[in-house]
């Protein structure tokens, strides 16, 4: 790209952006920044990118910072705009691949904050297979306000649930405004074990970020050091000849799944880890989550189902002690290579084997919150291709009720807020899948409204869409085949009896095969919502949710 007389024009372009003659003999290290004013998750990442650039330069490279897009789920949630969320994962991966490939970069750091840009960074790393390190932008600190005389820690989910409380009359207009204005105090990703923090933890366990990168506050000296060290680490990987696919192995993905389960992480981890594995050409299926989940307990009492924020986890030592505990229990593969150039076991050799005395954020392995995984892969006549449930046990482990069928998230949300949903209902939100939405919107609005109205233990919700990491309650998503493809969820009518069994991992409708076939014979595929632009392209190319909703599998 830059060597020899015929590359003089290339060098000439780079003189203009700050290169000096000696820089042309150095490795060129890209710094992929997801900075944007769109969301607090990413508002500070320009500062982090500059620090990573310093680390790469200090280690003998020549850094080049470039940007990619990001979107905000929290802002677009519940609107037509949310259909772009999952689509942005592919756009971001494509854009990083495009810049790194076009400019001939020798290696790169990618810094992500909001949940879609994080797996996107890893997808690009796996595709390009050049030395690379991921940096997590860091978790936000909790907000705080006094509501009804009680001082409360708040976050984005607090606002969504306040909408339901406002609709039920529990919160006044002023109380709703207090929550919305105080819940998000500044920089960083949503503060519970929601999708951003889940994916950060998974990526660290995968070996693609430096130790404890996943459990640092966005505003902290530790995060700045993490960024600097990541820039330098890319040069070390180059010297060692270590590339992402050397790290992103089958056993490393098993480590990532194990940590996601132990932390009580988001259902989106299933979708994103499948997509990351596909990019790395690693065989991984939804059934692997079931097999690993049989032996790994949930031990973290973190939001949304638990009591604590990730900022609280940071205070007691972050993720590293948990990794050491899981390793010593025999549930992690210690021989997996990481971006330090060492194995996971070597990284953890001198780390604490326990958390501080008296803390109750991370439970002992023999006193778990749930003895096996909260992520349940369900099959049955309602989901022949699989579905993903998030069942902590607090909402029970089985539910039978009558279907209330809606052909969009918006229609269901209106009915919930209007008080039309009753105890025993199973809300069915369909035509929100990867193709039918398109884009597989997250149902944080409906699930939070259900919680806010006090129906969390008496109502279930199923969808061919997906859930935010902030969702909790009796919820099942990723139902495959989706309604747009003629899946059974598209054949349901109000009053059908639906049973969800998170012990036997089944989801079914009480209809015989003949009745389902008769309905299928009368079914017609709905017209696509979009026929031009990025949403139409995604709908045309995407696989099912059970395959990670990737867009390049059949090319």
Coordinates of C-alpha atoms in Angstrom, one line a residue:
X1 CA 0.0 0.0 0.0
X2 CA 2.8 2.5 0.9
X3 CA 6.1 1.0 -0.3
X4 CA 8.0 1.7 -3.5
X5 CA 8.1 4.5 -6.1
X6 CA 4.7 3.6 -7.6
X7 CA 3.0 4.2 -4.2
X8 CA 4.1 7.8 -4.0
X9 CA 0.5 9.1 -4.6
X10 CA -0.6 7.1 -1.5
X11 CA 2.1 8.5 0.6
X12 CA 1.3 12.0 -0.7
X13 CA -2.2 11.7 0.5
X14 CA -1.0 10.6 4.0
X15 CA 1.5 13.5 4.3
X16 CA -1.6 15.7 4.2
X17 CA -3.2 14.0 7.2
X18 CA -0.2 14.2 9.5
X19 CA 2.2 11.3 8.4
X20 CA 5.9 12.0 8.4
X21 CA 8.5 10.2 6.4
X22 CA 9.5 7.8 9.1
X23 CA 5.8 6.8 9.6
X24 CA 5.7 5.0 6.3
X25 CA 8.0 2.3 7.7
X26 CA 5.8 1.6 10.7
X27 CA 2.9 -0.8 11.0
X28 CA -0.3 1.2 10.3
X29 CA -2.8 0.6 13.1
X30 CA -6.4 1.6 12.6
X31 CA -8.4 2.8 15.5
X32 CA -12.1 2.2 14.8
X33 CA -14.1 4.6 16.8
X34 CA -17.9 4.4 17.3
X35 CA -18.0 8.0 18.7
X36 CA -21.3 9.8 18.2
X37 CA -23.5 12.3 19.9
X38 CA -26.4 10.0 19.2
X39 CA -26.2 8.2 22.6
X40 CA -24.5 8.5 26.0
X41 CA -23.0 5.0 25.4
X42 CA -20.7 6.5 22.8
X43 CA -20.4 10.2 23.5
X44 CA -16.9 9.8 25.1
X45 CA -15.4 7.3 22.7
X46 CA -13.5 9.9 20.7
X47 CA -11.5 10.5 23.9
X48 CA -10.9 6.8 24.3
X49 CA -9.9 6.4 20.6
X50 CA -7.2 9.1 21.0
X51 CA -5.8 7.2 24.0
X52 CA -5.6 4.0 22.0
X53 CA -3.9 5.9 19.3
X54 CA -1.3 7.0 21.8
X55 CA -0.7 3.4 22.9
X56 CA -0.2 2.2 19.3
X57 CA 2.2 5.1 18.5
X58 CA 4.2 4.5 21.7
X59 CA 4.6 0.8 20.8
X60 CA 6.1 1.7 17.4
X61 CA 3.0 1.8 15.2
X62 CA 1.4 4.7 13.3
X63 CA -2.2 5.1 14.4
X64 CA -5.0 6.2 12.1
X65 CA -8.4 7.0 13.7
X66 CA -11.5 6.4 11.7
X67 CA -15.2 6.4 12.6
X68 CA -18.1 4.2 12.0
X69 CA -21.8 4.8 12.8
X70 CA -23.8 3.9 15.9
X71 CA -27.5 4.1 16.7
X72 CA -29.3 4.3 20.0
X73 CA -31.7 1.5 21.0
X74 CA -32.8 3.5 24.0
X75 CA -33.9 6.5 22.0
X76 CA -35.5 4.5 19.1
X77 CA -37.1 1.8 21.2
X78 CA -40.8 1.3 20.4
X79 CA -40.7 3.3 17.2
X80 CA -40.2 2.5 13.5
X81 CA -36.6 3.6 13.9
X82 CA -35.9 0.6 16.1
X83 CA -36.0 -1.6 13.0
X84 CA -32.6 -0.2 12.1
X85 CA -31.0 -1.4 15.3
X86 CA -30.0 -5.0 14.4
X87 CA -29.4 -3.8 10.8
X88 CA -26.8 -1.4 12.2
X89 CA -24.7 -4.4 13.4
X90 CA -24.2 -5.4 9.7
X91 CA -23.6 -1.8 8.6
X92 CA -20.9 -1.3 11.2
X93 CA -19.2 -4.6 10.5
X94 CA -19.2 -3.8 6.8
X95 CA -17.9 -0.3 7.3
X96 CA -15.0 -1.4 9.5
X97 CA -14.1 -4.2 7.1
X98 CA -14.3 -1.6 4.3
X99 CA -11.9 0.9 5.8
X100 CA -9.4 -1.7 7.2
X101 CA -9.4 -3.6 3.9
X102 CA -9.3 -0.5 1.6
X103 CA -6.5 1.2 3.5
X104 CA -4.4 -1.9 4.0
X105 CA -4.2 -1.5 7.8
X106 CA -1.8 -4.0 9.5
X107 CA -4.0 -4.3 12.6
X108 CA -6.6 -2.3 14.5
X109 CA -8.3 -1.5 17.7
X110 CA -12.1 -1.2 17.7
X111 CA -13.9 0.6 20.5
X112 CA -17.6 0.1 21.1
X113 CA -20.1 1.1 23.6
X114 CA -23.7 0.5 22.6
X115 CA -24.7 -3.2 22.2
X116 CA -24.9 -3.6 18.4
X117 CA -21.6 -1.9 17.6
X118 CA -19.8 -4.4 19.9
X119 CA -20.6 -7.6 18.1
X120 CA -20.2 -5.7 14.9
X121 CA -16.6 -4.9 15.8
X122 CA -15.9 -8.6 16.5
X123 CA -17.5 -9.6 13.2
X124 CA -15.2 -7.3 11.4
X125 CA -12.2 -8.6 13.3
X126 CA -13.1 -12.2 12.4
X127 CA -13.6 -11.3 8.7
X128 CA -10.4 -9.4 8.3
X129 CA -8.3 -11.7 10.6
X130 CA -5.6 -9.1 11.2
X131 CA -4.2 -8.5 14.7
X132 CA -6.9 -6.7 16.6
X133 CA -8.1 -5.8 20.1
X134 CA -11.6 -4.8 21.3
X135 CA -12.1 -2.1 23.9
X136 CA -15.3 -1.7 25.7
X137 CA -16.4 2.0 26.2
X138 CA -17.4 1.2 29.8
X139 CA -20.5 1.2 31.9
X140 CA -22.5 4.3 33.0
X141 CA -22.8 5.2 36.7
X142 CA -26.3 4.9 38.2
X143 CA -28.7 7.9 38.3
X144 CA -30.4 8.8 41.5
X145 CA -33.6 10.5 42.5
X146 CA -36.1 10.6 45.4
X147 CA -39.5 9.2 44.4
X148 CA -42.4 9.1 46.8
X149 CA -40.0 9.9 49.6
X150 CA -37.6 7.0 48.8
X151 CA -34.1 7.6 47.3
X152 CA -33.6 5.2 44.4
X153 CA -30.8 4.3 42.0
X154 CA -32.1 4.6 38.5
X155 CA -31.1 3.6 34.9
X156 CA -32.7 3.5 31.5
X157 CA -35.0 0.6 32.4
X158 CA -36.3 2.7 35.3
X159 CA -37.7 5.1 32.8
X160 CA -39.3 2.5 30.7
X161 CA -41.0 0.9 33.7
X162 CA -42.0 4.4 34.9
X163 CA -44.0 4.7 31.7
X164 CA -46.1 1.7 32.8
X165 CA -46.4 3.1 36.4
X166 CA -47.6 6.4 34.9
X167 CA -50.2 4.6 32.7
X168 CA -51.5 2.8 35.8
X169 CA -51.7 6.0 37.8
X170 CA -48.9 5.0 40.3
X171 CA -46.7 7.9 39.1
X172 CA -47.8 11.4 38.4
X173 CA -46.6 13.5 35.5
X174 CA -44.0 15.2 37.8
X175 CA -42.7 11.8 39.1
X176 CA -42.3 10.5 35.6
X177 CA -40.4 13.6 34.6
X178 CA -38.2 13.2 37.7
X179 CA -37.3 9.7 36.7
X180 CA -36.6 10.6 33.0
X181 CA -34.4 13.6 33.9
X182 CA -32.3 11.8 36.6
X183 CA -31.9 8.2 35.4
X184 CA -29.0 8.8 33.0
X185 CA -26.3 11.0 34.5
X186 CA -23.6 10.9 31.8
X187 CA -21.3 8.8 29.7
X188 CA -21.3 5.1 29.4
X189 CA -23.5 2.1 28.4
X190 CA -26.7 1.2 30.1
X191 CA -25.8 0.1 33.7
X192 CA -27.3 -3.3 34.3
X193 CA -26.3 -6.6 32.9
X194 CA -28.1 -5.5 29.8
X195 CA -26.9 -6.3 26.3
X196 CA -23.9 -3.9 26.2
X197 CA -22.4 -5.2 29.5
X198 CA -23.3 -8.7 28.6
X199 CA -21.5 -8.5 25.2
X200 CA -18.5 -6.8 26.8
X201 CA -18.2 -9.6 29.3
X202 CA -18.6 -12.2 26.6
X203 CA -15.9 -10.6 24.4
X204 CA -13.5 -10.5 27.4
X205 CA -14.2 -14.2 28.1
X206 CA -13.7 -14.9 24.4
X207 CA -10.2 -13.5 24.8
X208 CA -10.6 -10.5 22.4
X209 CA -10.3 -7.7 25.0
X210 CA -7.8 -7.1 27.8
X211 CA -8.5 -8.4 31.3
X212 CA -11.3 -6.5 33.1
X213 CA -12.1 -4.3 30.0
X214 CA -15.7 -5.4 30.5
X215 CA -16.0 -4.1 34.0
X216 CA -14.7 -0.6 34.1
X217 CA -16.7 2.7 34.4
X218 CA -16.7 4.8 31.3
X219 CA -15.4 7.7 33.3
X220 CA -12.4 6.3 35.0
X221 CA -8.6 6.2 34.9
X222 CA -8.8 2.4 34.5
X223 CA -10.7 2.8 31.2
X224 CA -8.1 5.2 29.9
X225 CA -5.3 2.8 30.7
X226 CA -7.3 0.0 29.1
X227 CA -7.4 2.0 25.9
X228 CA -3.7 2.9 25.9
X229 CA -2.7 -0.7 26.6
X230 CA -5.0 -2.0 23.8
X231 CA -3.2 0.2 21.2
X232 CA 0.1 -1.3 22.4
X233 CA -1.3 -4.8 22.5
X234 CA -2.0 -4.8 18.7
X235 CA 1.7 -4.3 18.1
X236 CA 2.5 -7.2 20.4
X237 CA 0.1 -9.4 18.6
X238 CA 1.7 -8.5 15.3
X239 CA 5.1 -9.4 16.7
X240 CA 3.7 -12.8 17.8
X241 CA 1.8 -13.4 14.6
X242 CA -1.5 -13.8 16.6
X243 CA -4.7 -13.1 14.7
X244 CA -8.3 -13.0 15.8
X245 CA -9.2 -16.5 14.5
X246 CA -6.3 -17.9 16.6
X247 CA -8.3 -16.6 19.6
X248 CA -11.9 -16.9 18.4
X249 CA -12.0 -20.7 18.6
X250 CA -14.9 -23.1 19.4
X251 CA -13.6 -23.5 23.0
X252 CA -13.3 -19.7 23.4
X253 CA -17.0 -19.3 22.4
X254 CA -17.9 -21.9 25.0
X255 CA -16.1 -19.7 27.5
X256 CA -18.1 -16.7 26.4
X257 CA -21.4 -18.6 26.7
X258 CA -20.4 -19.8 30.2
X259 CA -19.7 -16.3 31.5
X260 CA -22.9 -14.9 29.9
X261 CA -24.9 -17.5 31.8
X262 CA -23.1 -17.0 35.1
X263 CA -23.8 -13.2 34.9
X264 CA -27.5 -13.7 34.0
X265 CA -26.8 -11.9 30.7
X266 CA -29.1 -10.8 27.8
X267 CA -30.8 -13.0 25.3
X268 CA -29.2 -10.9 22.6
X269 CA -26.0 -12.7 23.4
X270 CA -27.4 -15.8 21.7
X271 CA -28.0 -13.8 18.5
X272 CA -24.7 -12.0 18.5
X273 CA -22.4 -14.9 19.5
X274 CA -23.9 -17.0 16.7
X275 CA -23.2 -14.1 14.3
X276 CA -19.6 -13.7 15.6
X277 CA -19.0 -17.4 15.3
X278 CA -20.3 -17.4 11.8
X279 CA -17.8 -14.7 10.8
X280 CA -15.0 -16.7 12.4
X281 CA -16.2 -19.8 10.6
X282 CA -16.7 -21.6 14.0
X283 CA -19.5 -24.1 14.3
X284 CA -21.9 -22.8 17.0
X285 CA -25.7 -23.4 17.3
X286 CA -28.5 -22.4 19.7
X287 CA -28.3 -25.9 21.2
X288 CA -24.8 -25.2 22.5
X289 CA -26.4 -22.7 24.9
X290 CA -28.6 -25.5 26.3
X291 CA -25.7 -28.0 26.7
X292 CA -23.5 -25.5 28.5
X293 CA -26.4 -24.2 30.5
X294 CA -27.1 -27.6 32.1
X295 CA -23.9 -27.2 34.2
X296 CA -23.4 -23.5 34.7
X297 CA -25.4 -21.6 37.3
X298 CA -26.5 -18.0 37.4
X299 CA -24.6 -16.4 40.3
X300 CA -24.8 -12.6 39.6
X301 CA -27.5 -10.6 41.3
X302 CA -27.5 -7.9 38.6
X303 CA -30.2 -5.9 36.9
X304 CA -32.7 -6.3 35.3
X305 CA -33.8 -9.3 37.3
X306 CA -31.4 -8.6 40.2
X307 CA -30.7 -5.8 42.5
X308 CA -27.3 -4.4 41.5
X309 CA -25.8 -2.4 38.7
X310 CA -22.5 -3.2 36.9
X311 CA -21.0 -0.2 38.6
X312 CA -21.5 -2.1 41.8
X313 CA -19.7 -5.1 40.3
X314 CA -16.8 -2.8 39.3
X315 CA -16.4 -1.7 42.9
X316 CA -15.8 -5.3 44.1
X317 CA -13.3 -6.3 41.4
X318 CA -15.2 -6.7 38.2
X319 CA -15.3 -9.8 36.1
X320 CA -11.8 -11.1 36.6
X321 CA -12.4 -12.9 40.0
X322 CA -15.5 -14.5 38.5
X323 CA -13.5 -15.8 35.6
X324 CA -10.9 -17.2 38.0
X325 CA -13.7 -18.9 40.1
X326 CA -15.2 -20.4 36.9
X327 CA -11.8 -21.6 35.8
X328 CA -11.0 -23.3 39.1
X329 CA -14.4 -25.0 38.9
X330 CA -13.5 -26.5 35.6
X331 CA -16.1 -24.6 33.6
X332 CA -13.7 -22.5 31.5
X333 CA -11.1 -23.7 29.0
X334 CA -7.9 -22.2 30.4
X335 CA -5.8 -23.0 27.4
X336 CA -7.5 -20.6 25.1
X337 CA -5.3 -17.8 23.7
X338 CA -6.1 -14.2 24.4
X339 CA -5.1 -10.8 23.1
X340 CA -2.5 -10.5 25.8
X341 CA -0.6 -13.2 23.9
X342 CA -1.1 -15.4 26.9
X343 CA -3.7 -18.0 27.6
X344 CA -6.8 -17.3 29.8
X345 CA -5.3 -19.4 32.6
X346 CA -2.0 -17.4 32.4
X347 CA -3.9 -14.1 32.6
X348 CA -5.8 -15.3 35.7
X349 CA -2.9 -17.0 37.5
X350 CA -2.4 -14.1 39.9
X351 CA -6.0 -12.8 40.1
X352 CA -8.2 -13.1 43.2
X353 CA -10.0 -16.3 43.7
X354 CA -12.9 -14.7 45.6
X355 CA -14.7 -11.4 46.0
X356 CA -14.5 -9.2 49.2
X357 CA -16.1 -10.6 52.3
X358 CA -19.7 -9.5 52.8
X359 CA -20.6 -8.7 49.2
X360 CA -23.6 -10.4 47.8
X361 CA -23.5 -9.3 44.1
X362 CA -21.7 -12.5 43.0
X363 CA -23.0 -15.6 44.9
X364 CA -20.8 -18.7 45.7
X365 CA -21.2 -21.4 43.0
X366 CA -22.9 -23.7 45.5
X367 CA -25.4 -21.0 46.5
X368 CA -26.5 -19.8 43.0
X369 CA -29.5 -17.6 42.2
X370 CA -30.4 -20.3 39.7
X371 CA -28.7 -23.7 39.5
X372 CA -28.7 -23.8 35.7
X373 CA -29.0 -21.3 32.8
X374 CA -31.6 -18.6 32.6
X375 CA -31.3 -18.7 28.8
X376 CA -33.6 -21.4 27.7
X377 CA -33.7 -22.7 24.1
X378 CA -37.3 -23.8 23.5
X379 CA -38.8 -26.0 20.8
X380 CA -42.3 -27.2 20.0
X381 CA -45.1 -26.9 17.6
X382 CA -45.0 -23.1 18.0
X383 CA -41.2 -22.9 17.4
X384 CA -40.0 -25.8 15.3
X385 CA -36.8 -23.9 14.6
X386 CA -36.2 -22.8 18.2
X387 CA -36.9 -19.8 20.4
X388 CA -35.0 -18.1 23.2
X389 CA -36.4 -17.4 26.7
X390 CA -35.0 -15.5 29.6
X391 CA -36.3 -17.3 32.7
X392 CA -34.6 -16.5 36.0
X393 CA -37.1 -18.5 38.0
X394 CA -38.4 -15.4 39.8
X395 CA -41.3 -15.4 37.4
X396 CA -41.9 -19.2 37.7
X397 CA -40.8 -21.8 35.2
X398 CA -44.0 -22.5 33.3
X399 CA -46.9 -20.5 32.1
X400 CA -50.2 -21.4 30.3
X401 CA -52.6 -18.8 29.0
X402 CA -54.8 -17.5 26.3
X403 CA -53.2 -15.8 23.3
X404 CA -53.7 -12.0 22.7
X405 CA -52.4 -11.6 19.1
X406 CA -50.9 -8.4 17.7
X407 CA -49.3 -7.9 14.3
X408 CA -46.9 -5.2 15.6
X409 CA -45.2 -4.0 18.7
X410 CA -47.0 -0.7 18.6
X411 CA -50.5 -2.3 18.7
X412 CA -49.5 -4.4 21.7
X413 CA -48.0 -1.5 23.5
X414 CA -51.1 0.5 23.1
X415 CA -53.3 -2.3 24.5
X416 CA -51.0 -2.7 27.5
X417 CA -51.0 1.0 28.4
X418 CA -54.7 1.2 27.9
X419 CA -55.2 -1.6 30.5
X420 CA -56.5 -4.1 28.0
X421 CA -54.2 -6.9 29.1
X422 CA -55.3 -9.1 31.9
X423 CA -53.9 -11.8 34.2
X424 CA -53.3 -15.0 32.4
X425 CA -52.9 -13.5 28.9
X426 CA -50.0 -14.5 26.6
X427 CA -49.2 -11.5 24.5
X428 CA -48.2 -12.5 21.0
X429 CA -46.3 -9.9 19.0
X430 CA -45.5 -11.2 15.5
X431 CA -44.3 -9.9 12.1
X432 CA -41.3 -8.4 14.0
X433 CA -38.7 -11.0 13.0
X434 CA -35.5 -10.4 11.0
X435 CA -37.4 -10.4 7.7
X436 CA -40.9 -9.4 8.8
X437 CA -40.0 -6.4 10.8
X438 CA -37.6 -6.1 9.2
X439 CA -34.8 -5.9 11.8
X440 CA -36.2 -7.8 14.8
X441 CA -37.2 -4.9 17.1
X442 CA -36.6 -5.2 20.8
X443 CA -39.6 -5.3 23.1
X444 CA -38.3 -3.3 26.0
X445 CA -41.3 -1.0 25.9
X446 CA -44.0 -3.7 26.2
X447 CA -42.1 -5.8 28.7
X448 CA -41.3 -2.7 30.9
X449 CA -44.9 -1.5 30.6
X450 CA -46.1 -5.0 31.8
X451 CA -43.7 -4.7 34.8
X452 CA -44.8 -1.1 35.4
X453 CA -48.5 -2.1 35.5
X454 CA -47.7 -4.9 38.0
X455 CA -48.3 -7.8 35.6
X456 CA -44.8 -9.2 35.5
X457 CA -45.8 -12.5 37.2
X458 CA -49.2 -13.0 35.7
X459 CA -48.7 -12.2 32.0
X460 CA -46.3 -13.8 29.4
X461 CA -45.1 -12.3 26.1
X462 CA -43.8 -14.2 23.1
X463 CA -42.5 -12.7 19.8
X464 CA -40.6 -13.5 16.7
X465 CA -38.8 -10.2 17.5
X466 CA -36.3 -10.0 20.3
X467 CA -35.8 -8.4 23.7
X468 CA -33.5 -5.7 25.1
X469 CA -31.1 -6.9 27.8
X470 CA -33.2 -4.7 30.1
X471 CA -36.3 -6.9 29.6
X472 CA -37.4 -9.3 32.3
X473 CA -40.5 -11.3 33.2
X474 CA -41.9 -14.4 31.4
X475 CA -40.7 -13.6 27.9
X476 CA -39.8 -15.7 24.9
X477 CA -38.3 -14.2 21.7
X478 CA -36.5 -15.3 18.5
X479 CA -39.4 -17.6 17.6
X480 CA -38.4 -19.4 14.5
X481 CA -39.7 -19.7 11.8
X482 CA -41.0 -16.2 12.0
X483 CA -44.5 -15.1 11.0
X484 CA -43.3 -13.6 7.7
X485 CA -42.0 -17.0 6.6
X486 CA -45.2 -18.8 7.6
X487 CA -44.1 -19.9 11.0
X488 CA -46.8 -21.2 13.4
X489 CA -46.7 -17.9 15.3
X490 CA -48.2 -16.3 12.2
X491 CA -51.2 -18.8 12.4
X492 CA -52.3 -18.0 16.0
X493 CA -55.6 -16.3 16.8
X494 CA -56.9 -14.7 20.0
X495 CA -57.9 -17.4 22.6
X496 CA -55.5 -20.1 21.5
X497 CA -54.0 -21.8 24.5
X498 CA -50.2 -21.4 24.7
X499 CA -47.9 -23.3 27.1
X500 CA -44.3 -22.3 27.9
X501 CA -42.3 -24.8 29.9
X502 CA -38.8 -23.7 30.8
X503 CA -38.1 -27.0 32.6
X504 CA -38.7 -29.2 29.6
X505 CA -37.7 -26.4 27.3
X506 CA -40.9 -26.4 25.2
X507 CA -43.3 -23.9 23.7
X508 CA -46.5 -25.1 22.2
X509 CA -50.0 -24.1 21.2
X510 CA -52.9 -26.5 22.0
X511 CA -53.8 -27.3 18.4
X512 CA -53.5 -30.5 16.5
X513 CA -51.5 -30.8 13.3
X514 CA -54.6 -30.8 11.2
X515 CA -55.9 -27.5 12.6
X516 CA -52.5 -25.9 12.1
X517 CA -52.3 -27.2 8.5
X518 CA -55.8 -25.9 7.7
X519 CA -54.7 -22.5 8.9
X520 CA -51.5 -22.7 7.0
X521 CA -53.4 -23.5 3.8
X522 CA -55.3 -20.2 4.2
X523 CA -52.2 -18.2 5.1
X524 CA -50.8 -15.6 2.8
X525 CA -47.4 -14.0 3.2
X526 CA -47.8 -10.4 4.2
X527 CA -46.3 -7.7 1.9
X528 CA -42.8 -6.5 3.0
X529 CA -42.8 -3.2 4.9
X530 CA -39.8 -2.0 2.8
X531 CA -38.8 -2.6 -0.8
X532 CA -35.9 -0.2 -1.0
X533 CA -32.9 0.8 1.1
X534 CA -31.0 -0.8 3.9
X535 CA -34.0 -2.4 5.6
X536 CA -35.1 -4.0 2.4
X537 CA -31.5 -5.3 1.7
X538 CA -31.3 -6.7 5.2
X539 CA -34.7 -8.5 4.9
X540 CA -33.7 -10.0 1.6
X541 CA -30.3 -11.3 2.9
X542 CA -30.8 -12.2 6.5
X543 CA -31.0 -15.7 7.9
X544 CA -33.3 -16.7 10.8
X545 CA -32.7 -15.6 14.4
X546 CA -31.7 -19.2 15.2
X547 CA -28.8 -18.7 12.8
X548 CA -27.7 -15.3 14.2
X549 CA -29.6 -13.2 11.6
X550 CA -26.5 -12.9 9.5
X551 CA -26.5 -11.5 6.0
X552 CA -23.7 -13.3 4.2
X553 CA -24.4 -17.0 4.9
X554 CA -25.8 -17.8 1.4
X555 CA -23.7 -15.4 -0.7

